[in-house]
Amino acid sequence: MRSLLAGLTALVIGVTAGSVPSDVAGANHRGSCTRHLLFCEDFERLPPGGASTLDWGIDTRNGTLTVERARRGNQVLHVHTVDNGRAFLRVDDFAAPGNRFYGRMRLRVDAFPTGPDWAHFTLVEATGTGSSEIVRPIGGQYAPTVPGIFWGVGADGGPTGDWTNWRESAPVVEDTWQCFEWHLDPADNRVAVWIDGVANPELTASTTEHGGNDVPFVLPEVNTVKIGWQLYQGGTTPGEFDLWIDDIALSTRRLGC
């Protein structure tokens, strides 16, 4: 009788575990990558030190990428740049079904720029074919007229020009871990952003509603996604920038925080 109960218990546990899709369980587990994602990096399988892997490339100028252990015991990517340098993790040969995808990362920035005026920075960049727009769903700008530093969707290199549509409803927070999500949808060339699981309707762009020239905004057929840091003006305050990134994922559906 005891062996029969043990067998039934094992069967029930097995059925229950098997009834939960592995990608759903993994989406809510920090530091978990599953095969159902278009791209994932939690840095746990990489050796500490200078970032090096066959899974993604590196794009740097006056900057470095280092895998290191965080205080909570997990491994993260430390991004360091000097002045208007850049340091990006680069996902090449990216392809999302229908060119529609979501992204997520966890982020802590030591300090944001307070100089020069209108200092403009980018943390996520998407490029591809069919449109020359360099899409920047996660970026921001120092606005001396407010004053303040704010997140904003932006773009450059295409017909809409160089713009960052920063919003006072999205002030930056220094030295705090936050979760950022973004969505690119070619249906209306729409970009949307969530911070710590909460949507900010002002952090959007679309074909006709954006911060650039009065021409249509058209998403490229994305084949490259870069995640890291770049600041575009020299003579910055502070003179160096440090941020830490973890749990990067690109997916066909929203993963949440």
PDB file of C-alpha atoms in Angstrom, residues 85-188:
ATOM      1  CA  GLY A  85      32.499  56.483 -25.066  1.00  0.00           C
ATOM      2  CA  ARG A  86      30.356  53.440 -25.778  1.00  0.00           C
ATOM      3  CA  ALA A  87      30.260  49.796 -24.695  1.00  0.00           C
ATOM      4  CA  PHE A  88      27.590  47.473 -26.075  1.00  0.00           C
ATOM      5  CA  LEU A  89      26.718  43.797 -26.027  1.00  0.00           C
ATOM      6  CA  ARG A  90      25.764  43.168 -29.661  1.00  0.00           C
ATOM      7  CA  VAL A  91      23.206  40.581 -30.834  1.00  0.00           C
ATOM      8  CA  ASP A  92      23.799  39.983 -34.544  1.00  0.00           C
ATOM      9  CA  ASP A  93      21.807  37.871 -37.019  1.00  0.00           C
ATOM     10  CA  PHE A  94      18.692  38.560 -34.966  1.00  0.00           C
ATOM     11  CA  ALA A  95      15.340  37.667 -36.530  1.00  0.00           C
ATOM     12  CA  ALA A  96      11.924  38.000 -34.907  1.00  0.00           C
ATOM     13  CA  PRO A  97       8.820  36.488 -36.543  1.00  0.00           C
ATOM     14  CA  GLY A  98       6.991  39.295 -38.317  1.00  0.00           C
ATOM     15  CA  ASN A  99       9.642  41.729 -37.053  1.00  0.00           C
ATOM     16  CA  ARG A 100       7.635  42.014 -33.824  1.00  0.00           C
ATOM     17  CA  PHE A 101       9.389  41.415 -30.506  1.00  0.00           C
ATOM     18  CA  TYR A 102       9.707  42.328 -26.839  1.00  0.00           C
ATOM     19  CA  GLY A 103      12.850  42.978 -24.857  1.00  0.00           C
ATOM     20  CA  ARG A 104      13.695  42.993 -21.165  1.00  0.00           C
ATOM     21  CA  MET A 105      16.714  43.792 -19.006  1.00  0.00           C
ATOM     22  CA  ARG A 106      17.474  44.600 -15.389  1.00  0.00           C
ATOM     23  CA  LEU A 107      19.588  47.684 -14.909  1.00  0.00           C
ATOM     24  CA  ARG A 108      21.419  49.759 -12.305  1.00  0.00           C
ATOM     25  CA  VAL A 109      23.160  53.006 -13.308  1.00  0.00           C
ATOM     26  CA  ASP A 110      25.635  54.533 -10.882  1.00  0.00           C
ATOM     27  CA  ALA A 111      25.163  58.122 -12.139  1.00  0.00           C
ATOM     28  CA  PHE A 112      23.595  59.831 -15.150  1.00  0.00           C
ATOM     29  CA  PRO A 113      25.068  62.852 -16.967  1.00  0.00           C
ATOM     30  CA  THR A 114      24.458  66.377 -15.690  1.00  0.00           C
ATOM     31  CA  GLY A 115      26.630  67.952 -18.358  1.00  0.00           C
ATOM     32  CA  PRO A 116      26.944  69.118 -20.984  1.00  0.00           C
ATOM     33  CA  ASP A 117      23.476  70.580 -21.475  1.00  0.00           C
ATOM     34  CA  TRP A 118      21.199  68.182 -23.365  1.00  0.00           C
ATOM     35  CA  ALA A 119      23.603  65.276 -22.857  1.00  0.00           C
ATOM     36  CA  HIS A 120      21.988  62.381 -24.710  1.00  0.00           C
ATOM     37  CA  PHE A 121      22.523  58.691 -23.916  1.00  0.00           C
ATOM     38  CA  THR A 122      21.332  55.329 -25.288  1.00  0.00           C
ATOM     39  CA  LEU A 123      21.114  51.905 -23.632  1.00  0.00           C
ATOM     40  CA  VAL A 124      19.253  49.856 -26.284  1.00  0.00           C
ATOM     41  CA  GLU A 125      19.572  50.243 -30.054  1.00  0.00           C
ATOM     42  CA  ALA A 126      17.934  48.310 -32.905  1.00  0.00           C
ATOM     43  CA  THR A 127      18.968  48.460 -36.573  1.00  0.00           C
ATOM     44  CA  GLY A 128      18.300  46.478 -39.719  1.00  0.00           C
ATOM     45  CA  THR A 129      17.229  46.594 -43.349  1.00  0.00           C
ATOM     46  CA  GLY A 130      14.435  48.404 -45.173  1.00  0.00           C
ATOM     47  CA  SER A 131      14.717  51.579 -43.076  1.00  0.00           C
ATOM     48  CA  SER A 132      17.753  53.632 -42.103  1.00  0.00           C
ATOM     49  CA  GLU A 133      16.260  54.523 -38.715  1.00  0.00           C
ATOM     50  CA  ILE A 134      18.479  53.647 -35.743  1.00  0.00           C
ATOM     51  CA  VAL A 135      15.783  52.902 -33.177  1.00  0.00           C
ATOM     52  CA  ARG A 136      16.534  53.649 -29.503  1.00  0.00           C
ATOM     53  CA  PRO A 137      13.696  52.342 -27.326  1.00  0.00           C
ATOM     54  CA  ILE A 138      15.654  52.817 -24.072  1.00  0.00           C
ATOM     55  CA  GLY A 139      17.582  56.070 -23.785  1.00  0.00           C
ATOM     56  CA  GLY A 140      17.341  59.495 -22.276  1.00  0.00           C
ATOM     57  CA  GLN A 141      18.579  63.055 -21.945  1.00  0.00           C
ATOM     58  CA  TYR A 142      19.637  65.696 -19.455  1.00  0.00           C
ATOM     59  CA  ALA A 143      17.248  68.642 -19.814  1.00  0.00           C
ATOM     60  CA  PRO A 144      18.748  71.761 -18.175  1.00  0.00           C
ATOM     61  CA  THR A 145      15.541  73.740 -18.666  1.00  0.00           C
ATOM     62  CA  VAL A 146      13.579  71.577 -16.198  1.00  0.00           C
ATOM     63  CA  PRO A 147      16.167  70.695 -14.836  1.00  0.00           C
ATOM     64  CA  GLY A 148      16.275  66.927 -14.774  1.00  0.00           C
ATOM     65  CA  ILE A 149      17.295  63.713 -16.490  1.00  0.00           C
ATOM     66  CA  PHE A 150      14.532  61.740 -18.161  1.00  0.00           C
ATOM     67  CA  TRP A 151      13.975  58.545 -20.115  1.00  0.00           C
ATOM     68  CA  GLY A 152      12.771  58.861 -23.694  1.00  0.00           C
ATOM     69  CA  VAL A 153      12.248  56.879 -26.888  1.00  0.00           C
ATOM     70  CA  GLY A 154      14.447  58.091 -29.740  1.00  0.00           C
ATOM     71  CA  ALA A 155      15.959  57.490 -33.161  1.00  0.00           C
ATOM     72  CA  ASP A 156      18.696  58.722 -35.483  1.00  0.00           C
ATOM     73  CA  GLY A 157      20.068  58.146 -38.964  1.00  0.00           C
ATOM     74  CA  GLY A 158      16.735  58.074 -40.764  1.00  0.00           C
ATOM     75  CA  PRO A 159      14.269  60.562 -42.300  1.00  0.00           C
ATOM     76  CA  THR A 160      12.908  61.523 -38.851  1.00  0.00           C
ATOM     77  CA  GLY A 161      16.323  62.850 -37.809  1.00  0.00           C
ATOM     78  CA  ASP A 162      18.104  62.727 -34.455  1.00  0.00           C
ATOM     79  CA  TRP A 163      15.637  62.903 -31.578  1.00  0.00           C
ATOM     80  CA  THR A 164      14.995  61.718 -28.015  1.00  0.00           C
ATOM     81  CA  ASN A 165      11.398  62.247 -26.984  1.00  0.00           C
ATOM     82  CA  TRP A 166      12.163  62.467 -23.246  1.00  0.00           C
ATOM     83  CA  ARG A 167       9.274  62.763 -20.813  1.00  0.00           C
ATOM     84  CA  GLU A 168       9.070  64.353 -17.369  1.00  0.00           C
ATOM     85  CA  SER A 169       6.801  61.455 -16.377  1.00  0.00           C
ATOM     86  CA  ALA A 170       9.872  59.178 -16.586  1.00  0.00           C
ATOM     87  CA  PRO A 171      12.693  60.600 -14.428  1.00  0.00           C
ATOM     88  CA  VAL A 172      15.799  58.437 -14.089  1.00  0.00           C
ATOM     89  CA  VAL A 173      16.713  56.797 -10.782  1.00  0.00           C
ATOM     90  CA  GLU A 174      20.384  56.395  -9.890  1.00  0.00           C
ATOM     91  CA  ASP A 175      22.031  53.485  -8.077  1.00  0.00           C
ATOM     92  CA  THR A 176      18.843  51.372  -8.003  1.00  0.00           C
ATOM     93  CA  TRP A 177      18.048  48.106  -9.758  1.00  0.00           C
ATOM     94  CA  GLN A 178      15.109  48.518 -12.141  1.00  0.00           C
ATOM     95  CA  CYS A 179      13.491  46.366 -14.806  1.00  0.00           C
ATOM     96  CA  PHE A 180      13.044  47.809 -18.310  1.00  0.00           C
ATOM     97  CA  GLU A 181      10.905  46.290 -21.055  1.00  0.00           C
ATOM     98  CA  TRP A 182      10.319  47.433 -24.619  1.00  0.00           C
ATOM     99  CA  HIS A 183       8.203  46.377 -27.582  1.00  0.00           C
ATOM    100  CA  LEU A 184       8.723  46.974 -31.304  1.00  0.00           C
ATOM    101  CA  ASP A 185       5.659  46.348 -33.492  1.00  0.00           C
ATOM    102  CA  PRO A 186       5.668  47.044 -37.260  1.00  0.00           C
ATOM    103  CA  ALA A 187       1.847  47.184 -37.357  1.00  0.00           C
ATOM    104  CA  ASP A 188       2.018  50.922 -36.610  1.00  0.00           C
TER     105      ASP A 188
END
